[in-house]
XYZ file of C-alpha atoms in Angstrom:
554
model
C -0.952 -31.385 -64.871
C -0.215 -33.555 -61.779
C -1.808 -36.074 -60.276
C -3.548 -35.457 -56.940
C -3.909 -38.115 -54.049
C -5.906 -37.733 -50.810
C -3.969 -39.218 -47.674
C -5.277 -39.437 -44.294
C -2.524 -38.410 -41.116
C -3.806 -39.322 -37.783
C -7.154 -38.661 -39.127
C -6.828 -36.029 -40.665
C -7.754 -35.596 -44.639
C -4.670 -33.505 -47.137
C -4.605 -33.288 -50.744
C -1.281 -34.094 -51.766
C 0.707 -34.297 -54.981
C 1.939 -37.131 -56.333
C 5.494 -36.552 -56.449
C 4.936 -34.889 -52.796
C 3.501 -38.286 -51.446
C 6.319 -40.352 -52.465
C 8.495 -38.196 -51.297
C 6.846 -38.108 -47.481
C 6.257 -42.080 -48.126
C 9.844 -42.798 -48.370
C 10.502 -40.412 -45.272
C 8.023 -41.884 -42.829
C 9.476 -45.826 -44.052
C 12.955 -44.561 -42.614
C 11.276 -42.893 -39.274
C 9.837 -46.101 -39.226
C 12.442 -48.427 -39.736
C 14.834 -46.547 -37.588
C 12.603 -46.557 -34.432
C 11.380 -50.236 -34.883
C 13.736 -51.565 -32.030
C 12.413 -48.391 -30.314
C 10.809 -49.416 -26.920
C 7.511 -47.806 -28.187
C 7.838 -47.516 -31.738
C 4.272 -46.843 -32.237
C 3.754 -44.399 -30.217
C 7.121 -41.923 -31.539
C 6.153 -42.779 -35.176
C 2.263 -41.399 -34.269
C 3.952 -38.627 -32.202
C 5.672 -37.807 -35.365
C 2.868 -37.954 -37.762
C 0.831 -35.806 -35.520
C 3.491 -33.102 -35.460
C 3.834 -33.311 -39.358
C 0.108 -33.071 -39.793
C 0.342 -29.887 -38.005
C 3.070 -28.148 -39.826
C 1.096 -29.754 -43.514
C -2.707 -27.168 -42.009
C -0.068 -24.085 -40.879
C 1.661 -24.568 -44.533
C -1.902 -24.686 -46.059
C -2.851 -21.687 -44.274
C -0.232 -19.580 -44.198
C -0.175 -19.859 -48.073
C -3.973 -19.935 -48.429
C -3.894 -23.165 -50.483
C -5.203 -26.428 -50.249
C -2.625 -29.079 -52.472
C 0.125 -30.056 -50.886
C 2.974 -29.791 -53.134
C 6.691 -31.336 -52.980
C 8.337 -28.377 -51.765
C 5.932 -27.849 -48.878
C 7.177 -31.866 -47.640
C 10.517 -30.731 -48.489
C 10.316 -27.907 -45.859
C 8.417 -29.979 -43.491
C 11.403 -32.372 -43.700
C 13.941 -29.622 -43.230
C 12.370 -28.430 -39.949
C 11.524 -32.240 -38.997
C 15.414 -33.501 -39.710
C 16.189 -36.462 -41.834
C 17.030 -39.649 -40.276
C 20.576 -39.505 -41.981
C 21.725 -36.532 -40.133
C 19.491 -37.998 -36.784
C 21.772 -41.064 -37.196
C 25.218 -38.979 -37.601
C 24.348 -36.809 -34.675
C 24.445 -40.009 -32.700
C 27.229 -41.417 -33.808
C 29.543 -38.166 -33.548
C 31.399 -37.663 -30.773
C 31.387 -33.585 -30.820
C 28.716 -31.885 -29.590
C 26.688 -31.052 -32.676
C 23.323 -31.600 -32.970
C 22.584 -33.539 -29.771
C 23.720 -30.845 -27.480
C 21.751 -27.918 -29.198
C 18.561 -29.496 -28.518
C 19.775 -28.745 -24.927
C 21.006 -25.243 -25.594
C 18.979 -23.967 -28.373
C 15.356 -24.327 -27.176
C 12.593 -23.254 -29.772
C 10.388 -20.636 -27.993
C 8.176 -21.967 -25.639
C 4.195 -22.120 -25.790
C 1.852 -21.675 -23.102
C -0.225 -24.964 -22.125
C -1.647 -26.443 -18.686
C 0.664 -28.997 -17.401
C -1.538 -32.361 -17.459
C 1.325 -33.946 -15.359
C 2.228 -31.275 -12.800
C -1.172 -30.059 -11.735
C -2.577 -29.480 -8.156
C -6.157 -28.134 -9.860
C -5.732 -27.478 -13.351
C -1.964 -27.498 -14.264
C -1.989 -23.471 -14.777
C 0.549 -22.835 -12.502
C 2.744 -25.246 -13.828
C 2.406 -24.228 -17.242
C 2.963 -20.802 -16.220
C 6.871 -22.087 -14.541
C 7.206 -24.179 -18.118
C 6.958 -20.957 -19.642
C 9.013 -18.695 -17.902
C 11.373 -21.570 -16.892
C 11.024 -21.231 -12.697
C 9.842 -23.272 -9.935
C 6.409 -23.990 -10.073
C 6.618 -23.047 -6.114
C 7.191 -19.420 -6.636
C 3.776 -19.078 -9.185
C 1.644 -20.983 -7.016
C 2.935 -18.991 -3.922
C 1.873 -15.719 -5.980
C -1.548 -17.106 -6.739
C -2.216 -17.695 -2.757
C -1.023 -14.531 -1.481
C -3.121 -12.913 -4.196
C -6.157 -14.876 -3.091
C -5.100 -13.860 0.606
C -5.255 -10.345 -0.221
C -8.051 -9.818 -1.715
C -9.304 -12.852 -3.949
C -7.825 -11.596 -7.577
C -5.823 -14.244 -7.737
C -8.696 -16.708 -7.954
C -10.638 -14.902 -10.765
C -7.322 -15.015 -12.642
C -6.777 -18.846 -12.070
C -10.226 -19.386 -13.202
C -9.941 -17.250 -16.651
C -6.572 -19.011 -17.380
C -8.093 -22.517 -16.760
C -10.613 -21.360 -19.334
C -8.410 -19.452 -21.823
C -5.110 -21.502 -21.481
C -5.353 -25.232 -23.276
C -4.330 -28.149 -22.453
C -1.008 -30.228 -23.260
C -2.403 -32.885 -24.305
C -0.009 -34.239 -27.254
C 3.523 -35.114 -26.580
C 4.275 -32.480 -28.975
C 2.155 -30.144 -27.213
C 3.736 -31.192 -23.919
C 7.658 -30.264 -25.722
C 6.666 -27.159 -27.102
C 5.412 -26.133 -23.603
C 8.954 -26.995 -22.350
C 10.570 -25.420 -25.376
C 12.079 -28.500 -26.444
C 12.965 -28.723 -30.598
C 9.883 -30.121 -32.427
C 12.051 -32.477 -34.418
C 13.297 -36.492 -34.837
C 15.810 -36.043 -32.460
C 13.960 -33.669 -29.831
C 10.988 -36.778 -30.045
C 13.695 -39.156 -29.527
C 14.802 -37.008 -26.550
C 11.754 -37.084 -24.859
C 10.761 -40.405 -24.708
C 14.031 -41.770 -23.750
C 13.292 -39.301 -20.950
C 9.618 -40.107 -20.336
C 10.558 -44.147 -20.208
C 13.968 -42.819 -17.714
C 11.190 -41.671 -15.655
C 9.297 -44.781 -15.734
C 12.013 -46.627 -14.617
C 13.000 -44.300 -11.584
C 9.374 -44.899 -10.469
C 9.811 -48.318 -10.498
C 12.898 -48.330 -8.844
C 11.167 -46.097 -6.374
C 7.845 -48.622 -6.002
C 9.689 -50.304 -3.051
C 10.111 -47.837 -1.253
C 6.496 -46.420 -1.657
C 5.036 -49.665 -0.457
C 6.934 -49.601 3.184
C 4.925 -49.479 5.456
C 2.996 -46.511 6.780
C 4.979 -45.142 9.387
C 8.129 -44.660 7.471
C 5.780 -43.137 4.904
C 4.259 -40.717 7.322
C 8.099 -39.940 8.921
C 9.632 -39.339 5.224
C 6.273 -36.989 4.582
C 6.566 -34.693 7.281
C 10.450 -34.588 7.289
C 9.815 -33.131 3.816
C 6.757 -31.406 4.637
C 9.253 -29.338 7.509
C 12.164 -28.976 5.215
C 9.828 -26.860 2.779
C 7.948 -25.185 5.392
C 11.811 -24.176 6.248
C 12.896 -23.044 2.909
C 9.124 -20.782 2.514
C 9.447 -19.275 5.681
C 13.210 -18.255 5.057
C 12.146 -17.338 2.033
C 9.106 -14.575 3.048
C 11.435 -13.981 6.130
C 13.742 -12.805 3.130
C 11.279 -11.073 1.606
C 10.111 -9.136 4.478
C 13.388 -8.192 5.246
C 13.662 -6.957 2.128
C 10.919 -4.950 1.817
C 11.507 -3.367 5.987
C 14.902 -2.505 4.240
C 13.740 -0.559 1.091
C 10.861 1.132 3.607
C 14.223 2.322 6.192
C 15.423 3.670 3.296
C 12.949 5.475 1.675
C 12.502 6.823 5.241
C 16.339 7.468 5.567
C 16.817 9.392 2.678
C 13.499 11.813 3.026
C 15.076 12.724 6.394
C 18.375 13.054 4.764
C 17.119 15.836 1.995
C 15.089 17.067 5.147
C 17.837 18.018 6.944
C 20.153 19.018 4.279
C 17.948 22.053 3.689
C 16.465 22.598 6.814
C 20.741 23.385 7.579
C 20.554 25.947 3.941
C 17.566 27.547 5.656
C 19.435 28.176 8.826
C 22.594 29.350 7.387
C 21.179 31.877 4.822
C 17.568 33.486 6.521
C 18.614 32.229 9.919
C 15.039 30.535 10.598
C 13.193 27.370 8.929
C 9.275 26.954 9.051
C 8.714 23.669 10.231
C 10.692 24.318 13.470
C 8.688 27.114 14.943
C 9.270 26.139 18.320
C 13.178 26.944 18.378
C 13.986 29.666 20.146
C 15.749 31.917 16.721
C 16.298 35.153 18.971
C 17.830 33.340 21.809
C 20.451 31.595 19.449
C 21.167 34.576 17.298
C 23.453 36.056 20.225
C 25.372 32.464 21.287
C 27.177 31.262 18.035
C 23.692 30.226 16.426
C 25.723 28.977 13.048
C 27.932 26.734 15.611
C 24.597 25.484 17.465
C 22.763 24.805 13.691
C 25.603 22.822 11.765
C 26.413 20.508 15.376
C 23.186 19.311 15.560
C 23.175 18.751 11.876
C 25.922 16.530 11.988
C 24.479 15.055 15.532
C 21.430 13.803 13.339
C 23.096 13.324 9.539
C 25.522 11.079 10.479
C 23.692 8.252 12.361
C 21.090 8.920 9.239
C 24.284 7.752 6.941
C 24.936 5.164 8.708
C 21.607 3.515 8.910
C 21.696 4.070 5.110
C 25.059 2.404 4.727
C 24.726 -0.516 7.468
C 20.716 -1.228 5.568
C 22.409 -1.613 2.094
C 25.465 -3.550 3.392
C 23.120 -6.120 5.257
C 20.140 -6.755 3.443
C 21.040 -5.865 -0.109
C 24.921 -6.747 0.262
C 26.438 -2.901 -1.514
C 28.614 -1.380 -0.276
C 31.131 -1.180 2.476
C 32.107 0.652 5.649
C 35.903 0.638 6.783
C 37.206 0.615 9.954
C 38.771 4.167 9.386
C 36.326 5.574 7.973
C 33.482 4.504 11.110
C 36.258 5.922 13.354
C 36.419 8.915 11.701
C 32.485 9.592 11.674
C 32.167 8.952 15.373
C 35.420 10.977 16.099
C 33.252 14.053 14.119
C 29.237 13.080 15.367
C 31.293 13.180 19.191
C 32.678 16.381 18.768
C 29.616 17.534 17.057
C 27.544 16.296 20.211
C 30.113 18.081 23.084
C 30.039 21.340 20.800
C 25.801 21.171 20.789
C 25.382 20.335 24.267
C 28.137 22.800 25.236
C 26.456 25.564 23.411
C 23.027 24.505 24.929
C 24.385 24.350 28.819
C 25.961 27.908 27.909
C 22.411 28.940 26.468
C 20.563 27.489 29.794
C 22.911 28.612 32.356
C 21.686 32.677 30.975
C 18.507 31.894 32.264
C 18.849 29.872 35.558
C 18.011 33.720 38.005
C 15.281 35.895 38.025
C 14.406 39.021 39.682
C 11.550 41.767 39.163
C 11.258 45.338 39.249
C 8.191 47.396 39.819
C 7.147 50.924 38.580
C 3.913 52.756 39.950
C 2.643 55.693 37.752
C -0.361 57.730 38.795
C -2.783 58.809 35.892
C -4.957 61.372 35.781
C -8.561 61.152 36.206
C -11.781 61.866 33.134
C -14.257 63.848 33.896
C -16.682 61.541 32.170
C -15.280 58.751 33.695
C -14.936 57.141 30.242
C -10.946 56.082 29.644
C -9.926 55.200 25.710
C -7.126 52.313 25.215
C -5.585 52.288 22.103
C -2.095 50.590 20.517
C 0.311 53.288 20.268
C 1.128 53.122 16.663
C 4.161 55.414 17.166
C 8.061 53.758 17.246
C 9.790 54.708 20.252
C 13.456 55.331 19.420
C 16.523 55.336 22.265
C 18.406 58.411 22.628
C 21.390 56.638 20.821
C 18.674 55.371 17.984
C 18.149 58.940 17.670
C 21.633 60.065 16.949
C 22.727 56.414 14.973
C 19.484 57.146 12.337
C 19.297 60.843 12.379
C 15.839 61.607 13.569
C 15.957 65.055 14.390
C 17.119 65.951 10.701
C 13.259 64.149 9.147
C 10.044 66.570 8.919
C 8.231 67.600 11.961
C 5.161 65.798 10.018
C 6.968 62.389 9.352
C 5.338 59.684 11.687
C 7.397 56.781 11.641
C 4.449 53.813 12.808
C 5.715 50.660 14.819
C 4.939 48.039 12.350
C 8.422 45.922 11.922
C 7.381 42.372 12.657
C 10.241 40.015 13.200
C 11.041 37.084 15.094
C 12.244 39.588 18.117
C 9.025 41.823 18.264
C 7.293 38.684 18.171
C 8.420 37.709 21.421
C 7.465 40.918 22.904
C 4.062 40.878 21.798
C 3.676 37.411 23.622
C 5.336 38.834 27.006
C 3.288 41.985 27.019
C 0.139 41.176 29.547
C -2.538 44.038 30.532
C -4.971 43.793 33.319
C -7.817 45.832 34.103
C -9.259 46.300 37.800
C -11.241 48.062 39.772
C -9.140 50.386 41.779
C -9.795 50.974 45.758
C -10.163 54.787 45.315
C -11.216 57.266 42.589
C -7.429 57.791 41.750
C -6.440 55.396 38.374
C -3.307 54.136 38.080
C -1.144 51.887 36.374
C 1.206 49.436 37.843
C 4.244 48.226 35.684
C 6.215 45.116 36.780
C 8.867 44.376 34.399
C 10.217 40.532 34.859
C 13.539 39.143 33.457
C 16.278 36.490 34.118
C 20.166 36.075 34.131
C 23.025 33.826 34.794
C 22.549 35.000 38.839
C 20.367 37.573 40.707
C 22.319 40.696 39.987
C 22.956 39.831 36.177
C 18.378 39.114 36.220
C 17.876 42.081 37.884
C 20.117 44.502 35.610
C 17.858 43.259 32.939
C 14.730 43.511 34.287
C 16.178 47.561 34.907
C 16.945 47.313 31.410
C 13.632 46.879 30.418
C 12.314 50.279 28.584
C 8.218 50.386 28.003
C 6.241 53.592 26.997
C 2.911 54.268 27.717
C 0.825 57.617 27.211
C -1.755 59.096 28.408
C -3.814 61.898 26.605
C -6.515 62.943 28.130
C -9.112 60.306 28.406
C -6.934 58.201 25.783
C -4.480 55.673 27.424
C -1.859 54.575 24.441
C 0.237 51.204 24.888
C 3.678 50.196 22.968
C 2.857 46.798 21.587
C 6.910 45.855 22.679
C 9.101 47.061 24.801
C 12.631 47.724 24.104
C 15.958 46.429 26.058
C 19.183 47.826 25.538
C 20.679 47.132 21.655
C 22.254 43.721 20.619
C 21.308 41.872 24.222
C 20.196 38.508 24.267
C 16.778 37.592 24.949
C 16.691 37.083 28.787
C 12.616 35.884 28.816
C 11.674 39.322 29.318
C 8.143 40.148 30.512
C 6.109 43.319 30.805
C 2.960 42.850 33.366
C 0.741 45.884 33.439
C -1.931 46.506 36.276
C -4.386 49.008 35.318
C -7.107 50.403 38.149
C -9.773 52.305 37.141
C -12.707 53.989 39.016
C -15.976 51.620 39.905
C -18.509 52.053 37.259
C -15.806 53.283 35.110
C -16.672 53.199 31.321
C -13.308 51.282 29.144
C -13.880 51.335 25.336
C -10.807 49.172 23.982
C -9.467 49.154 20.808
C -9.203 45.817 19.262
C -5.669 45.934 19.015
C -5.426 45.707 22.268
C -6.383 42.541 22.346
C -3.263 41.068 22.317
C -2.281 41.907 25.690
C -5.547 41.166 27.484
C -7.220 38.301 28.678
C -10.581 38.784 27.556
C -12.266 38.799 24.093
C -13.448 41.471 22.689
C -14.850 39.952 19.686
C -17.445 38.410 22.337
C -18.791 41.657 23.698
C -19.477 42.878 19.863
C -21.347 39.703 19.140
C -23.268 40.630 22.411
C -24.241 43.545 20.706
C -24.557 42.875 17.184
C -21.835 44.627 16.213
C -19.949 43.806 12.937
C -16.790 43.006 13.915
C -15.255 44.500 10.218
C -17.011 47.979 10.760
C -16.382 47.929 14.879
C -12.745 48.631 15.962
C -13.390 48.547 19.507
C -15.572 47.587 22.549
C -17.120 49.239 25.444
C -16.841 47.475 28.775
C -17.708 48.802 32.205
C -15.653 48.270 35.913
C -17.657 46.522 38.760
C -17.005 44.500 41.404
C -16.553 41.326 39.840
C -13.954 43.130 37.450
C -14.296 44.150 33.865
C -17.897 43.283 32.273
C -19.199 43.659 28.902
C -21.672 47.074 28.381
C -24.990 45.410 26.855
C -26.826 47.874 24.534
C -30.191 47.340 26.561
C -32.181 48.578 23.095
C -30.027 45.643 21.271
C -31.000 43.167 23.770
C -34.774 44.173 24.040
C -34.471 43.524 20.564
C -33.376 40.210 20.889
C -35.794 39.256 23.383
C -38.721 39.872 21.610
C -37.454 37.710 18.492
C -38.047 34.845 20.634
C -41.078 36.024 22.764
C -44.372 34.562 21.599
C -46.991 37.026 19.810
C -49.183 36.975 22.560
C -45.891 38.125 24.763
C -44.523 40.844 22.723
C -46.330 43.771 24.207
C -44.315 42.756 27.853
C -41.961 45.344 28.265
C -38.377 44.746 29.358
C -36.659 46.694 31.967
């Protein structure tokens, strides 16, 4: 059984073997003799005792015992160093133990800085940690409070959660320095260095005030300097990632907007482009110009952004030559195609066609679509027409970029004619490189309208001769009709008119889903809506008062 002895450390109470205490007794007389012609001998040797207190309660409870033992001072020694391998380390002239309390830090621990502290020393405990300028952690925690105040609640819970160095040991492992005799050495030979230097420096703190206030704001303008280059870094920066993110979604924009064009000849998101119109001048030549025309100052943003703000890559001088030798041939062959384009259009002429219909007997006229395709003599031999059924119908209902451009230059108007004859007036409307070239297409221009009976049929195109360019062809039809004339129009109709025939049915009350057409009658003032007098008596009385429901309406 061995004897037990309670010691006190800095205040602090540990039951310790025997054996143990003489060992730690004869190790704390050589700390102490070694550091007695120490400037503050005191002060290491309690430094010392405070750290070896510490490692005696994580020993204790890390082992869940209470007795210290003479292996437990024996590791604490270890870790601590002996002062016969402290006093070789000085002494040797390689760089042994000395110089790996420079390169080997222990890992660092996070305190408050007591002695780098504008408020609380977070921020400066935070830059001990991670081993930066304090600068760069204090200028995150004011442009976080600038932009929306987080950074304040987060400075408040550290100050609160974080502790504070308050221990020299504390203070080293905050720094990462080596919790050991020569790492306590270290840092008050340091500490006292820094003593001196302010001493050194006292004369020149007590000149007199203006040289203070000229030495203050020279260095208050050589860090406003280095901050504002550095967010005008920054900024740059970020501007340059933003080009770039910009550069390369117009890049992959582009890149298939060209696959689009190549393969089905159109691309969604440019509806405006004129697709007929280019499919007769060289429209593959006119597509992958102005793709290089807008990829390759696109590259070059890319390449000059990365070169000058992020420093990667390069650009040659041959290779720069090259790409403007290619986007200026790619601009003369676009804007040579595009003059070639414009010059088919810069004549127009017109040709009229009167047709005299016949007149109802009712004096009620039907207009309807013509659902029928109209085929060209030479359509008729190229698909063999003659050779289907005489009860095949084949129905105009191909809807492709061409037709489309019909159905927007077909335009039907409906007057009141001067006499009891009706009649239909076709001007057909075209243009060409000069008069004679317009007016050959305007001829050109094929439209078929019916009549059958009291049912007047219109094409919903009209046809041009096969494989000619689009020449901004345009079919104006004039129809006159009787006074007093009854029209009932189809609703498909009402593509080519100018008035809305879903507006007369709501008139009416007619259900635009059931409904396929509208009546409207010819006066004076030019095509008016038919009101169903029994609908609108209807109406009226909805909002006639009881005591007003029995007037009649005429």
């Amino acid at each position: 059984m061995n004897k037990t002895i309670i010691i006190n450390i800095n205040g602090i109470v540990f039951h310790i073997e025997e054996d143990a205490y003489e060992v730690l007794k004869n190790y704390m007389t050589d700390v102490k003799r070694h550091f007695l012609n120490s400037a503050d001998s005191l002060e290491i040797t309690t430094d010392i005792e405070n750290r070896i207190a510490e490692m005696f309660n994580e020993l204790l409870a890390n082992e869940g015992k209470q007795v210290i033992v003479e292996q437990d001072v024996n590791t604490v020694i270890g870790q601590m160093g002996t002062v016969a391998d402290f006093e070789k380390s000085e002494q040797d002239t390689e760089p042994t133990f000395a110089d790996t309390y420079y390169t080997n830090n222990s890992t660092r621990r996070l305190f408050r800085d007591p002695d780098d502290h504008l408020v609380a020393g977070v921020a400066a405990g935070i830059a001990n940690y991670f081993d930066i300028q304090v600068v760069w952690i204090r200028l995150a925690f004011a442009l976080t409070v600038l932009a929306g105040g987080m950074g304040l609640l987060l400075y408040i819970i550290l100050w609160i959660v974080v502790p504070k160095a308050i221990t020299r040991a504390d203070k080293m492992a905050m720094k990462g320095e080596k919790l050991n005799l020569e790492g306590f050495k270290r840092n008050f030979e340091q500490e006292l260095g820094g003593m001196h230097q302010n001493f050194s420096t006292f004369k020149n703190e007590a000149r007199p005030f203006v040289y203070k206030a000229r030495d203050f704001s020279g260095d208050l303008a050589h860090h406003l300097g280095n901050f504002i280059r550095g967010f005008a870094n920054l900024f740059i920066k970020f501007f340059g990632v933003l080009i770039l993110l910009i550069s390369f979604g117009f890049f992959v924009f582009f890149i298939v907007a060209l696959i689009a064009l190549l393969s089905v000849g159109h691309f969604l998101p440019f509806q405006g482009v004129p697709y007929e119109i280019l499919r007769h001048h060289n429209a593959n030549t006119i597509f992958v110009s102005a793709f290089l025309v807008a990829i390759i100052p696109l590259v070059s943003i890319i390449m000059l952004v990365l070169k000058g703000i992020f420093h990667v890559g390069s650009i040659n001088r041959s290779t720069g030559t090259t790409a403007l030798a290619i986007w200026l041939c790619a601009v003369g062959v676009f804007v040579f195609q595009v003059i070639g384009i414009a010059s088919e259009f810069r004549s127009h002429a017109s040709v009229v066609e009167y047709i005299a219909l016949k007149p109802s007997k009712n004096n009620t006229y039907y207009i309807k679509l013509n659902e029928l395709k109209y085929f060209t003599a030479g359509d008729s031999a190229r698909l063999n027409i003659k050779s289907l059924s005489p009860n095949i119908k084949i129905t105009d209902d191909d809807d492709n970029d061409f037709e489309s451009f019909n159905h927007r230059n077909i335009h039907l108007d409906i007057e009141a004619s001067d006499s009891a004859q009706p009649s239909l007036t076709e001007s057909y409307r075209s243009r060409g490189p000069f008069y004679e070239a317009a007016l050959a297409n305007a001829r050109d221009i094929k439209y078929q309208f019916t009549q059958q009976d009291t049912v007047l049929k219109f094409d919903q195109r009209f046809y041009g001769k096969t494989d000619e360019p689009w020449h901004d062809e345009e079919v104006y039809l004039t129809l006159k009709l009787p006074k007093y004339a009854k029209v009932v129009v189809d609703h498909e109709v009402g593509r080519f008119v100018d008035f809305n025939i879903g507006e007369c049915n709501e008139v009416n009350k007619k259900d635009y889903n059931k409904v396929t057409d509208a009546t409207f009658t010819i006066t004076d003032n030019g095509l008016q809506c038919k009101v169903d007098t029994l609908v609108t008596d209807t109406i009226i009385r909805k909002h006639l008062p009881v005591d007003s429901a029995k007037i009649k309406v005429k």
